[in-house]
PDB file of C-alpha atoms in Angstrom:
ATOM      1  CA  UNK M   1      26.855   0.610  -1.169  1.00 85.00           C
ATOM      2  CA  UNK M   2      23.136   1.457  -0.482  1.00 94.00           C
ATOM      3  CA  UNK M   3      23.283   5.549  -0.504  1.00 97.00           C
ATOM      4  CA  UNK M   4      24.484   7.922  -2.780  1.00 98.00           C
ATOM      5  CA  UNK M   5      23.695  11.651  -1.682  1.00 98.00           C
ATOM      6  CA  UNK M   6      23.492  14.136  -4.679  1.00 97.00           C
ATOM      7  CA  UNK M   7      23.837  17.390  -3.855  1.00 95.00           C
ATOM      8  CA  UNK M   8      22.597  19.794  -6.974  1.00 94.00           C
ATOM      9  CA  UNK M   9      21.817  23.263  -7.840  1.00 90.00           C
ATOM     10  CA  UNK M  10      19.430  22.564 -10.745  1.00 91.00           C
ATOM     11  CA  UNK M  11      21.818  23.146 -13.117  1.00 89.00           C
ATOM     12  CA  UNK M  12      22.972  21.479 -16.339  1.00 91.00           C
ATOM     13  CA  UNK M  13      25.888  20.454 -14.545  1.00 89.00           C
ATOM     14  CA  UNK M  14      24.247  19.306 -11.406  1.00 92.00           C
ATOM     15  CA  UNK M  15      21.960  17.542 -13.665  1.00 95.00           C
ATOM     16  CA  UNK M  16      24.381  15.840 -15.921  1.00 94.00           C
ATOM     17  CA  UNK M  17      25.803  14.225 -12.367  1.00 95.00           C
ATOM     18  CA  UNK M  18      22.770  13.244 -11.215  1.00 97.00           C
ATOM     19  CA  UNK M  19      22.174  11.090 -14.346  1.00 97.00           C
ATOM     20  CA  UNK M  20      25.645  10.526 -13.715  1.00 96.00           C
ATOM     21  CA  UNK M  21      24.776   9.203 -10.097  1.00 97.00           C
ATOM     22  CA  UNK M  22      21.442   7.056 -10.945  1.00 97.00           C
ATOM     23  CA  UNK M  23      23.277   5.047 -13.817  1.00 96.00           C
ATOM     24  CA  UNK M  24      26.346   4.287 -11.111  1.00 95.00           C
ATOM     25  CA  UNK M  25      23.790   3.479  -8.183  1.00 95.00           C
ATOM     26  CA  UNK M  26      21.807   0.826 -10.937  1.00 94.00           C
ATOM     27  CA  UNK M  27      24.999  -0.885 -11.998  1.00 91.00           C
ATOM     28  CA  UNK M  28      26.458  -1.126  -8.798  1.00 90.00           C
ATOM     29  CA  UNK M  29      23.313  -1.976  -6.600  1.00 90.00           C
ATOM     30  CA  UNK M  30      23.133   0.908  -4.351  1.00 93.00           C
ATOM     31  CA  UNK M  31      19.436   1.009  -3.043  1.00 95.00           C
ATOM     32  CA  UNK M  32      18.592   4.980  -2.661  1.00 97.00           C
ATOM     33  CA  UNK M  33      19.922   7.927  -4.398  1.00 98.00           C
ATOM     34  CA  UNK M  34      18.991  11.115  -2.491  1.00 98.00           C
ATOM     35  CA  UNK M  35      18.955  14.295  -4.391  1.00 98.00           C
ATOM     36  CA  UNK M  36      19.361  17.094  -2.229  1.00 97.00           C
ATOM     37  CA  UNK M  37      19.473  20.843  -2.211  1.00 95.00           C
ATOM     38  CA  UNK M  38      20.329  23.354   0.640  1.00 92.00           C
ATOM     39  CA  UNK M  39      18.741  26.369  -0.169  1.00 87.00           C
ATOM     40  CA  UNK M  40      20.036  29.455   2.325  1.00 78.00           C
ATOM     41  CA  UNK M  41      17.140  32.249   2.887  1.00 66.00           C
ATOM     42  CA  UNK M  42      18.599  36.042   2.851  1.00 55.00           C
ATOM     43  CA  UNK M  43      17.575  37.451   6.164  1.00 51.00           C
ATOM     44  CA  UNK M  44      17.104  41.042   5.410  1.00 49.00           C
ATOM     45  CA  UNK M  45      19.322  43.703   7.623  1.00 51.00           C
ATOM     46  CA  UNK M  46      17.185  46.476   9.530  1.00 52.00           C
ATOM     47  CA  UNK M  47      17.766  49.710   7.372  1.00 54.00           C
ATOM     48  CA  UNK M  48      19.739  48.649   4.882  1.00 50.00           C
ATOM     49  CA  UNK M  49      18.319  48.686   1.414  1.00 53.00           C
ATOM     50  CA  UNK M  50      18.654  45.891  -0.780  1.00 50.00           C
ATOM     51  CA  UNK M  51      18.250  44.895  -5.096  1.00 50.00           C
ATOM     52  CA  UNK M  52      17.531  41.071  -4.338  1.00 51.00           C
ATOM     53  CA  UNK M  53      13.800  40.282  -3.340  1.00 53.00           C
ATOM     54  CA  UNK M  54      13.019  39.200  -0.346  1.00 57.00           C
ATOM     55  CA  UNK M  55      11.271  35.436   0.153  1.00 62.00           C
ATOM     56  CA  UNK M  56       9.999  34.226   3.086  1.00 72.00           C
ATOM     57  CA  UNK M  57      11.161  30.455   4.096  1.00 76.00           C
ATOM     58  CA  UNK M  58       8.205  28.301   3.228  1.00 83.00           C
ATOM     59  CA  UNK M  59       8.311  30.051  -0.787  1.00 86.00           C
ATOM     60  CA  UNK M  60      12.002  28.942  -0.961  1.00 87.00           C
ATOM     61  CA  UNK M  61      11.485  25.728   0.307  1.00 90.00           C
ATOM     62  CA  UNK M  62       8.401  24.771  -1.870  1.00 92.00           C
ATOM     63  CA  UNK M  63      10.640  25.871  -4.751  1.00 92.00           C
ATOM     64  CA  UNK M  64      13.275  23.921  -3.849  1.00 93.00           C
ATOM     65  CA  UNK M  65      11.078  20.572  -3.208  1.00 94.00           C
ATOM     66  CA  UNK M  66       9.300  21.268  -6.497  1.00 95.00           C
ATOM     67  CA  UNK M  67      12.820  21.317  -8.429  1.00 95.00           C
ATOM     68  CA  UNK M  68      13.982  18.381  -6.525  1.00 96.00           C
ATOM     69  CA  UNK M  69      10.959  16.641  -7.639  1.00 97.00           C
ATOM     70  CA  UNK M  70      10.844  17.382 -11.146  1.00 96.00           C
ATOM     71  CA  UNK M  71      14.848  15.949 -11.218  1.00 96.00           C
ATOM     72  CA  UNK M  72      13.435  12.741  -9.751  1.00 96.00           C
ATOM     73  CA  UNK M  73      10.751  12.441 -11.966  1.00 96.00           C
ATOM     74  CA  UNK M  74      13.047  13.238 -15.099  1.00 96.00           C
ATOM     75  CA  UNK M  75      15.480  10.719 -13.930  1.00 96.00           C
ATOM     76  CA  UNK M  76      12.997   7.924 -12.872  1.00 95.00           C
ATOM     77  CA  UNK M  77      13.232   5.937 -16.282  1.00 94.00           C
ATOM     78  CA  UNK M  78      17.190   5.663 -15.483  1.00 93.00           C
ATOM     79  CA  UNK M  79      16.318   3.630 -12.261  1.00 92.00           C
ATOM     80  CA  UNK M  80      15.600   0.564 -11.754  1.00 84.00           C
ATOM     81  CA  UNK M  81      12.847  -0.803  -9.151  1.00 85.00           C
ATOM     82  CA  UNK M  82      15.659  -1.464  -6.978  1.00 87.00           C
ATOM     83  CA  UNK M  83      16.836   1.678  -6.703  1.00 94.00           C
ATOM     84  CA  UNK M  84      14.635   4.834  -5.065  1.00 96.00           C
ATOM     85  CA  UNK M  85      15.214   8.292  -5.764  1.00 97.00           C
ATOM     86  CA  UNK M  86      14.356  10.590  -2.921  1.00 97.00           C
ATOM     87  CA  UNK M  87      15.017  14.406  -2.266  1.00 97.00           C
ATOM     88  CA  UNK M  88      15.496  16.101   0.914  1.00 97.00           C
ATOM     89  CA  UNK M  89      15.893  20.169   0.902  1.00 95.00           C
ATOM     90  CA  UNK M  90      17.135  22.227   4.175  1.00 94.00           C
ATOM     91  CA  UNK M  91      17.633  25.944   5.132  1.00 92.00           C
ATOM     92  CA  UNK M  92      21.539  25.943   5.397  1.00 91.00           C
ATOM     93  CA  UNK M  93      24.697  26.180   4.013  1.00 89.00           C
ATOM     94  CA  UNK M  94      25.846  22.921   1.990  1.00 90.00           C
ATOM     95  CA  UNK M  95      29.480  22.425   3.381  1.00 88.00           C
ATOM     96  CA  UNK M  96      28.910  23.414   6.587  1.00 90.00           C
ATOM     97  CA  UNK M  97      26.134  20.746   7.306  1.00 93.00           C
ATOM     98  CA  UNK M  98      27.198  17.571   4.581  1.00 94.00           C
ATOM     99  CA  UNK M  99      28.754  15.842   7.269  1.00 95.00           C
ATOM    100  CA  UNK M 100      25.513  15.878   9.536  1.00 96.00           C
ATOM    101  CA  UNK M 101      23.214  15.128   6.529  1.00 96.00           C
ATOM    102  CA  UNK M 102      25.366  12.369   5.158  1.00 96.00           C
ATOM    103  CA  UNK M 103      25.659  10.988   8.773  1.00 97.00           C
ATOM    104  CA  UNK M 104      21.462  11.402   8.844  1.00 97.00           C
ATOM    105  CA  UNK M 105      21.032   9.569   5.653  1.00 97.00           C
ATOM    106  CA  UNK M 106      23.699   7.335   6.118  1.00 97.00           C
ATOM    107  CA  UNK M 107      25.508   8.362   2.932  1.00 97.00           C
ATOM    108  CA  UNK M 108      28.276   6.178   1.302  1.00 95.00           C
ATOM    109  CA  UNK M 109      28.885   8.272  -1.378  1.00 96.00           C
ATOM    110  CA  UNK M 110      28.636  12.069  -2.799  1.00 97.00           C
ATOM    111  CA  UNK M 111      28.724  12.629  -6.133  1.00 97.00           C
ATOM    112  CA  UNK M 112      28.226  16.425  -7.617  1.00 93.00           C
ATOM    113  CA  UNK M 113      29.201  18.093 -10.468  1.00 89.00           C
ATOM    114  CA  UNK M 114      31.671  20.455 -11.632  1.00 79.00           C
ATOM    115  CA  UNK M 115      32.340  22.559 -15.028  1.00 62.00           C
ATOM    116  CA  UNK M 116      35.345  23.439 -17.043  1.00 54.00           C
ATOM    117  CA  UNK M 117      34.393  26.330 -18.388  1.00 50.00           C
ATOM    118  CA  UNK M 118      35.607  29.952 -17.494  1.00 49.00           C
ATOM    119  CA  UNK M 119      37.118  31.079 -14.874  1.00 52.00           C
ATOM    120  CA  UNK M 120      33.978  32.819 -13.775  1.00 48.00           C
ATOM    121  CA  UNK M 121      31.992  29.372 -13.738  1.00 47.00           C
ATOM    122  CA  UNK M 122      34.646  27.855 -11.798  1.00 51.00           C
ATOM    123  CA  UNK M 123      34.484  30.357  -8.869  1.00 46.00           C
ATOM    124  CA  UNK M 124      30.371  30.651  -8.974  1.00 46.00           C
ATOM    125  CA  UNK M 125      29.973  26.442 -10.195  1.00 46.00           C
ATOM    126  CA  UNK M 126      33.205  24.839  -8.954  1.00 51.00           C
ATOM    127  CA  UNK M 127      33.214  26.345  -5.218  1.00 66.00           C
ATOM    128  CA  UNK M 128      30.532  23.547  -3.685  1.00 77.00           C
ATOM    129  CA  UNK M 129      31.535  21.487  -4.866  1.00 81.00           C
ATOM    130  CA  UNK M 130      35.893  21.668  -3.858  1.00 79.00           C
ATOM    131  CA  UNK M 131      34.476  23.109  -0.532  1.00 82.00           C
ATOM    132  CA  UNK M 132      32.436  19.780  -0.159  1.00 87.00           C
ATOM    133  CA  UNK M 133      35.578  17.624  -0.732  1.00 84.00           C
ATOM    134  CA  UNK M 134      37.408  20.097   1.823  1.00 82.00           C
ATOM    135  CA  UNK M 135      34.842  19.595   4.600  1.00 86.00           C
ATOM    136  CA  UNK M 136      33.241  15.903   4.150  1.00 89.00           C
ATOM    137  CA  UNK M 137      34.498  12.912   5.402  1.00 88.00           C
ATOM    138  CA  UNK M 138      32.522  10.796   3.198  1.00 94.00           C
ATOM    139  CA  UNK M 139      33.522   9.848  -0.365  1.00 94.00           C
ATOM    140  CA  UNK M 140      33.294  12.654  -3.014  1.00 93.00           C
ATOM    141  CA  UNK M 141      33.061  11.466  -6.620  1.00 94.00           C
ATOM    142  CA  UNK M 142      33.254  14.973  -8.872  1.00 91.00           C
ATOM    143  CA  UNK M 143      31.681  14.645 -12.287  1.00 92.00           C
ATOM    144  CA  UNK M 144      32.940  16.647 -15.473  1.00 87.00           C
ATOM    145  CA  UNK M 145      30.505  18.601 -17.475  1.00 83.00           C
ATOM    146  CA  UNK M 146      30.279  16.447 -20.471  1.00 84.00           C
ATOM    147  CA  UNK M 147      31.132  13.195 -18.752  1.00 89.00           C
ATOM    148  CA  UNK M 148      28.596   9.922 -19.299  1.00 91.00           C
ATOM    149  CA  UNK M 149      28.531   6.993 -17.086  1.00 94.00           C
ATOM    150  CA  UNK M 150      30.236   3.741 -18.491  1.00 92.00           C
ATOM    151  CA  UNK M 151      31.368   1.006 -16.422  1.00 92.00           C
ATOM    152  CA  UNK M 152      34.402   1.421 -14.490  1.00 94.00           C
ATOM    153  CA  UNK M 153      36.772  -0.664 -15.186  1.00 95.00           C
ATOM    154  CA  UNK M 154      40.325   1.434 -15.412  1.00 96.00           C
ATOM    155  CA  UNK M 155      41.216   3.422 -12.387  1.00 96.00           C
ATOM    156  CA  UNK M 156      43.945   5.638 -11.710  1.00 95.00           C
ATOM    157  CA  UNK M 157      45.674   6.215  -8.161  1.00 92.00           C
ATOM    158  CA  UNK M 158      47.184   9.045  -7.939  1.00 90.00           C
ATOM    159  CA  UNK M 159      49.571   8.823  -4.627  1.00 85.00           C
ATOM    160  CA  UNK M 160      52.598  10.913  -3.264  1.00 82.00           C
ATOM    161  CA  UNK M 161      53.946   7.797  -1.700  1.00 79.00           C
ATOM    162  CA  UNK M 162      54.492   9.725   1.493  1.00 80.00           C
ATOM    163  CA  UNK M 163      53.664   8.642   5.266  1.00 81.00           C
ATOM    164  CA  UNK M 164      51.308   5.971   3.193  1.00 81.00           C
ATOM    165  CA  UNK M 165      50.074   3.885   5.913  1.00 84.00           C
ATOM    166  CA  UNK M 166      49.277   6.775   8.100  1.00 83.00           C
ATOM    167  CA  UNK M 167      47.030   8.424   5.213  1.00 80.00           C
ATOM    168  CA  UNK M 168      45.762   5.730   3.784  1.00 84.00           C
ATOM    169  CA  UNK M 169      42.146   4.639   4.860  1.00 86.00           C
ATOM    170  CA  UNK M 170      42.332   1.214   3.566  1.00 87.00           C
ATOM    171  CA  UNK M 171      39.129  -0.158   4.908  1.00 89.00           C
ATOM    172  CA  UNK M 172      36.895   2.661   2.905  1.00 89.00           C
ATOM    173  CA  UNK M 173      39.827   2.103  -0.174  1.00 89.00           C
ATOM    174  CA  UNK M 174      39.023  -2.030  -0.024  1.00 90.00           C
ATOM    175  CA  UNK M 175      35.706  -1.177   0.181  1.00 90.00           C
ATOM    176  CA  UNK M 176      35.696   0.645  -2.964  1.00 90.00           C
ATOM    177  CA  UNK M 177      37.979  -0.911  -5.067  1.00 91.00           C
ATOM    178  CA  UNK M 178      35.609  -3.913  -4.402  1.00 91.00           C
ATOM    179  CA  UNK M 179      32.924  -2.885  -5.445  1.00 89.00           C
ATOM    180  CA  UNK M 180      34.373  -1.465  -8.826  1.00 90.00           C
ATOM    181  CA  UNK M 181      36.416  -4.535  -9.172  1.00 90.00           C
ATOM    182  CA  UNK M 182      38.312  -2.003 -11.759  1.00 93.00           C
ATOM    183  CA  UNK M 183      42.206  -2.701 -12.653  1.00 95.00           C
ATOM    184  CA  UNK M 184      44.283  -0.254 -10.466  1.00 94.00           C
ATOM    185  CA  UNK M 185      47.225   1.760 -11.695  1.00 95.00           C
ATOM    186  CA  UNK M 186      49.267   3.915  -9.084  1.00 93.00           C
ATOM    187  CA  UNK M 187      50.677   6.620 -10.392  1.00 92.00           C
ATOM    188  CA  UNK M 188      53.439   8.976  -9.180  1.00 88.00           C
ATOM    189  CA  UNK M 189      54.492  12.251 -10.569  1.00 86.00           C
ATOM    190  CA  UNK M 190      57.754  13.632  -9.753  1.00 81.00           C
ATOM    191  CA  UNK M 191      60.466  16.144 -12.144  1.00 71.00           C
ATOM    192  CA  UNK M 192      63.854  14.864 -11.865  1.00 70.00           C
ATOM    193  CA  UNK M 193      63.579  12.626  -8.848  1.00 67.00           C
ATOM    194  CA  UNK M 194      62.824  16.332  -6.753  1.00 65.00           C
ATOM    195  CA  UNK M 195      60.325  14.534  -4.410  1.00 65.00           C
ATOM    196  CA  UNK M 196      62.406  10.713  -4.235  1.00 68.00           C
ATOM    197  CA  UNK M 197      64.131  10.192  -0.713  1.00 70.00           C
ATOM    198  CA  UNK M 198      65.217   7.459   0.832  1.00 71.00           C
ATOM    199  CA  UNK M 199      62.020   6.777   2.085  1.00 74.00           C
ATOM    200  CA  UNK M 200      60.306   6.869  -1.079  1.00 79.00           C
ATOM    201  CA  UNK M 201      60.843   3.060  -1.739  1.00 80.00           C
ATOM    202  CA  UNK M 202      59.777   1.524   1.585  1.00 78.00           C
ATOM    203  CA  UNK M 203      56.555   3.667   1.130  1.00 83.00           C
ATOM    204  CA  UNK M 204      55.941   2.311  -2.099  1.00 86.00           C
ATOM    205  CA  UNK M 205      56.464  -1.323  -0.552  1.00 89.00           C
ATOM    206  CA  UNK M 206      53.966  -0.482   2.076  1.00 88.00           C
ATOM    207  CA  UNK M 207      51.557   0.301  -0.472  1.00 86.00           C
ATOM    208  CA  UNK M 208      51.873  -2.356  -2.518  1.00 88.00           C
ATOM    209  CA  UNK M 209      51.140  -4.297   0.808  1.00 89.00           C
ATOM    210  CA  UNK M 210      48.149  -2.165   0.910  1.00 89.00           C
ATOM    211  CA  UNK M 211      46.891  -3.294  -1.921  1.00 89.00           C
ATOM    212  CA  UNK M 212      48.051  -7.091  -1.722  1.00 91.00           C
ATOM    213  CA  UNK M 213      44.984  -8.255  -3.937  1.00 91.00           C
ATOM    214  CA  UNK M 214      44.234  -5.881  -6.181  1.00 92.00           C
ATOM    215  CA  UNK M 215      47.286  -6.392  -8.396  1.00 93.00           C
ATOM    216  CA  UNK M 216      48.325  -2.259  -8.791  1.00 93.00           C
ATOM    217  CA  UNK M 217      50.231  -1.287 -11.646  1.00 94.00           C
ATOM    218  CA  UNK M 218      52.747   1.076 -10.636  1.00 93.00           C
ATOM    219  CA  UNK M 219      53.749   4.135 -13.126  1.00 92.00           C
ATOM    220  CA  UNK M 220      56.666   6.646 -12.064  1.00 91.00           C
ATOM    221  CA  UNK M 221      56.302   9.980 -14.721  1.00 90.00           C
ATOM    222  CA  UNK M 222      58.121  12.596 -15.084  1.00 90.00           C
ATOM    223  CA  UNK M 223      56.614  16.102 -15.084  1.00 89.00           C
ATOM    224  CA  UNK M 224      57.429  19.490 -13.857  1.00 85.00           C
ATOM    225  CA  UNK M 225      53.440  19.589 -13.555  1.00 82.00           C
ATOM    226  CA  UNK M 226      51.720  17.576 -11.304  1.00 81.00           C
ATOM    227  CA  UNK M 227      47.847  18.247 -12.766  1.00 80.00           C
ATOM    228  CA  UNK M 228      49.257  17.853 -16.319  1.00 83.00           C
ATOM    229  CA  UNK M 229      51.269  14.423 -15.698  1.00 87.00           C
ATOM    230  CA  UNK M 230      48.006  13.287 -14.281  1.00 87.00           C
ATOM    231  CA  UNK M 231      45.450  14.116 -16.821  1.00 86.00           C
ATOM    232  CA  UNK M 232      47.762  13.172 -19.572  1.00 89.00           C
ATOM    233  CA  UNK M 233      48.443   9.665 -18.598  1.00 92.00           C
ATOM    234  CA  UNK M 234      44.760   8.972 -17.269  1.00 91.00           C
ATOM    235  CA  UNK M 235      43.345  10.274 -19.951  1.00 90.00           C
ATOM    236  CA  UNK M 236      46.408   8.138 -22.585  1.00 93.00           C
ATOM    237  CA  UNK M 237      45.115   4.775 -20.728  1.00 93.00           C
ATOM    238  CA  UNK M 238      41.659   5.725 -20.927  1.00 94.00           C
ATOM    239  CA  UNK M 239      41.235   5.371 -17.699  1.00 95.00           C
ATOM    240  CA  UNK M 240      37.243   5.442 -16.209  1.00 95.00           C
ATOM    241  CA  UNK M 241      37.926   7.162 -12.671  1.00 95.00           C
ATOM    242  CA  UNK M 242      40.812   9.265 -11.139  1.00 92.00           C
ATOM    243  CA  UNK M 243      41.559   8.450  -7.354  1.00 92.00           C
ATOM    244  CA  UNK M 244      43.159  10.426  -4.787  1.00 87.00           C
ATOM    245  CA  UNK M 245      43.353  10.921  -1.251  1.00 85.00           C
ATOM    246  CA  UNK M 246      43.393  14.675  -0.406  1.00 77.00           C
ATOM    247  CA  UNK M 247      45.489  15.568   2.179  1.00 71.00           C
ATOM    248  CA  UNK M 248      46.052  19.104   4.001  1.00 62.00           C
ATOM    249  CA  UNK M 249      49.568  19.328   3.051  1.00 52.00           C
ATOM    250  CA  UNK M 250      50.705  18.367  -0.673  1.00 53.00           C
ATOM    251  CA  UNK M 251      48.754  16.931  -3.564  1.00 52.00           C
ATOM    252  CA  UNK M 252      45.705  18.289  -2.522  1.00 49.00           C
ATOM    253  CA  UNK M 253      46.981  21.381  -2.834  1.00 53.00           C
ATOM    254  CA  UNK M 254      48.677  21.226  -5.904  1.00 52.00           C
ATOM    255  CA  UNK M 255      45.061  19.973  -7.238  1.00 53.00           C
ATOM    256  CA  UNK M 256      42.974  22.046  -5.774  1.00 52.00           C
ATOM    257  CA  UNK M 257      44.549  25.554  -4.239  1.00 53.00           C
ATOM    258  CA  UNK M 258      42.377  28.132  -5.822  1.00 46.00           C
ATOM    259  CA  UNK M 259      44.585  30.237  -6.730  1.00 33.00           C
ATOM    260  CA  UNK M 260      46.469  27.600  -9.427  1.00 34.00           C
ATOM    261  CA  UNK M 261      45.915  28.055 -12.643  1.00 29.00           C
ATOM    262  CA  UNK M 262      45.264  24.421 -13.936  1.00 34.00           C
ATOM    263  CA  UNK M 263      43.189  22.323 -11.482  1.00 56.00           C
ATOM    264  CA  UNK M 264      42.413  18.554 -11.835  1.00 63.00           C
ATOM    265  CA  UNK M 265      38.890  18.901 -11.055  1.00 61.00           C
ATOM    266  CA  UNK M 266      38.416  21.768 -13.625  1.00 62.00           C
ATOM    267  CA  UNK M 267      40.780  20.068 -16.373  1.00 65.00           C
ATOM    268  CA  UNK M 268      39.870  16.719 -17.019  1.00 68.00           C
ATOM    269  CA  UNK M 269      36.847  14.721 -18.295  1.00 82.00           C
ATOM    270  CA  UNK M 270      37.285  11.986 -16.306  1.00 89.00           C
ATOM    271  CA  UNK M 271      35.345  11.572 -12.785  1.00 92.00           C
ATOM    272  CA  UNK M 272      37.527  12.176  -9.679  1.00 91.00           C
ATOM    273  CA  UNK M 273      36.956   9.917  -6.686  1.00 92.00           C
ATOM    274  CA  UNK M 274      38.401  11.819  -3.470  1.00 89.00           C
ATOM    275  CA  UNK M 275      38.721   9.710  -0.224  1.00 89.00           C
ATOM    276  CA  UNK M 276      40.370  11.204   2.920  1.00 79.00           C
ATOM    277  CA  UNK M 277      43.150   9.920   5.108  1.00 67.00           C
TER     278      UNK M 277
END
């Protein structure tokens, strides 16, 4: 890994990940750590009256460099000499461009933050950053409010053991899993065997194939909820990171559909590694 693109809105919470970020890049050896902010000027409408001051472009973006800056410099004693913190600001809107700048900047890795506050923060704090995951093909690793770095060395897997080797992007999964070098346990949440078929164990053979080298501990659970089964056992084994791989139809959803009342993002203090099929 040698970037890790931190997208932040000068907030506690976007500054809690970015510590969050620079203690992960030092003790895994990724070289840069690129904090970056896209700012989006209000272009005012001919006519129409408006309560927010206007700014002209250079204003915003001098702000938005000078924030960026002071992060870095606040952060600086968590680095090492190996590892540079840079900042990068553009006029645009964050999930419509992350794929270009993480292409750019060659980005391995997004990390951001995310509260679990009210229901108000969620919408106005949480919105980046499930947006991000939604667009970006990169990595996403989605840091809890109160959450401090430690080592990984637990992680949990959660998988619907469905069409696994289609949706599985096992050379970006290898290539994580070896750089944590973590224990892996795969679990699968189910209520009454609902979601088993017939398929159900020949997927969980292929995975197992999948991960031929890793040595995955498979779990099975029980629970009408999916969120719930998850956070409870991750957070029973004390596990370090959460790991799924979002997918347009089914867990995804279940984590992240806005209109659910108990999301995994919002309801555990655990980071949450999303990679995409």
């Amino acid at each position: 890994m040698k970037t890790i693109l931190v997208p932040t809105d000068f907030s506690d919470i976007a500054y809690n990940a970015a510590a969050y970020a620079v203690d992960l890049a030092r003790s895994m050896g990724a070289e840069r750590v690129l904090f970056y902010h896209a700012y989006e000027l209000i272009v005012p409408i001919p006519d129409v009256p408006t309560a927010v001051p206007m700014v002209n472009a250079d204003d915003l973006r001098d702000a938005s460099l000078e924030g960026l800056d002071k992060m870095r410099k606040e952060l600086q004693p968590l680095a090492t000499e190996k590892v540079s913190l840079l900042t990068r600001a553009d006029n645009t809107l964050l999930a419509a461009t992350i794929n270009d700048v993480c292409k750019q900047e060659e980005v391995d890795l997004i990390i951001m933050g995310i509260t679990g506050g009210s229901k108000l923060e969620e919408i106005l704090v949480g919105s980046n950053t499930i947006d991000v995951v939604k667009q970006t093909t990169t990595p996403v690793m989605i840091i809890p409010g109160h959450a401090r770095f430690k080592p990984i060395e637990k992680i949990v897997f959660a998988c619907d053991l469905r069409q696994v080797v289609d949706t599985t992007p096992m050379d970006l999964l290898r290539k994580l899993l070896n750089l944590f070098n973590a224990e892996i346990h795969v679990i699968n949440i189910d209520h009454q065997s609902r979601h088993f078929t017939t398929d159900t164990p020949f997927e969980t053979l292929m995975l197992d194939t999948l991960l031929e080298g890793y040595s995955p501990v498979y779990h099975f659970i029980d629970n009408p909820n999916v969120v719930d089964g998850i956070v409870t056992f991750a957070e029973a084994n004390h596990a370090d990171l959460l790991l799924t791989i979002p997918k347009k139809h089914g867990l995804f959803e279940s984590i992240f559909k806005r209109s659910s009342t108990s999301k995994l993002a919002f309801k555990t203090h655990i980071p949450l590694l999303t990679i995409h099929e």
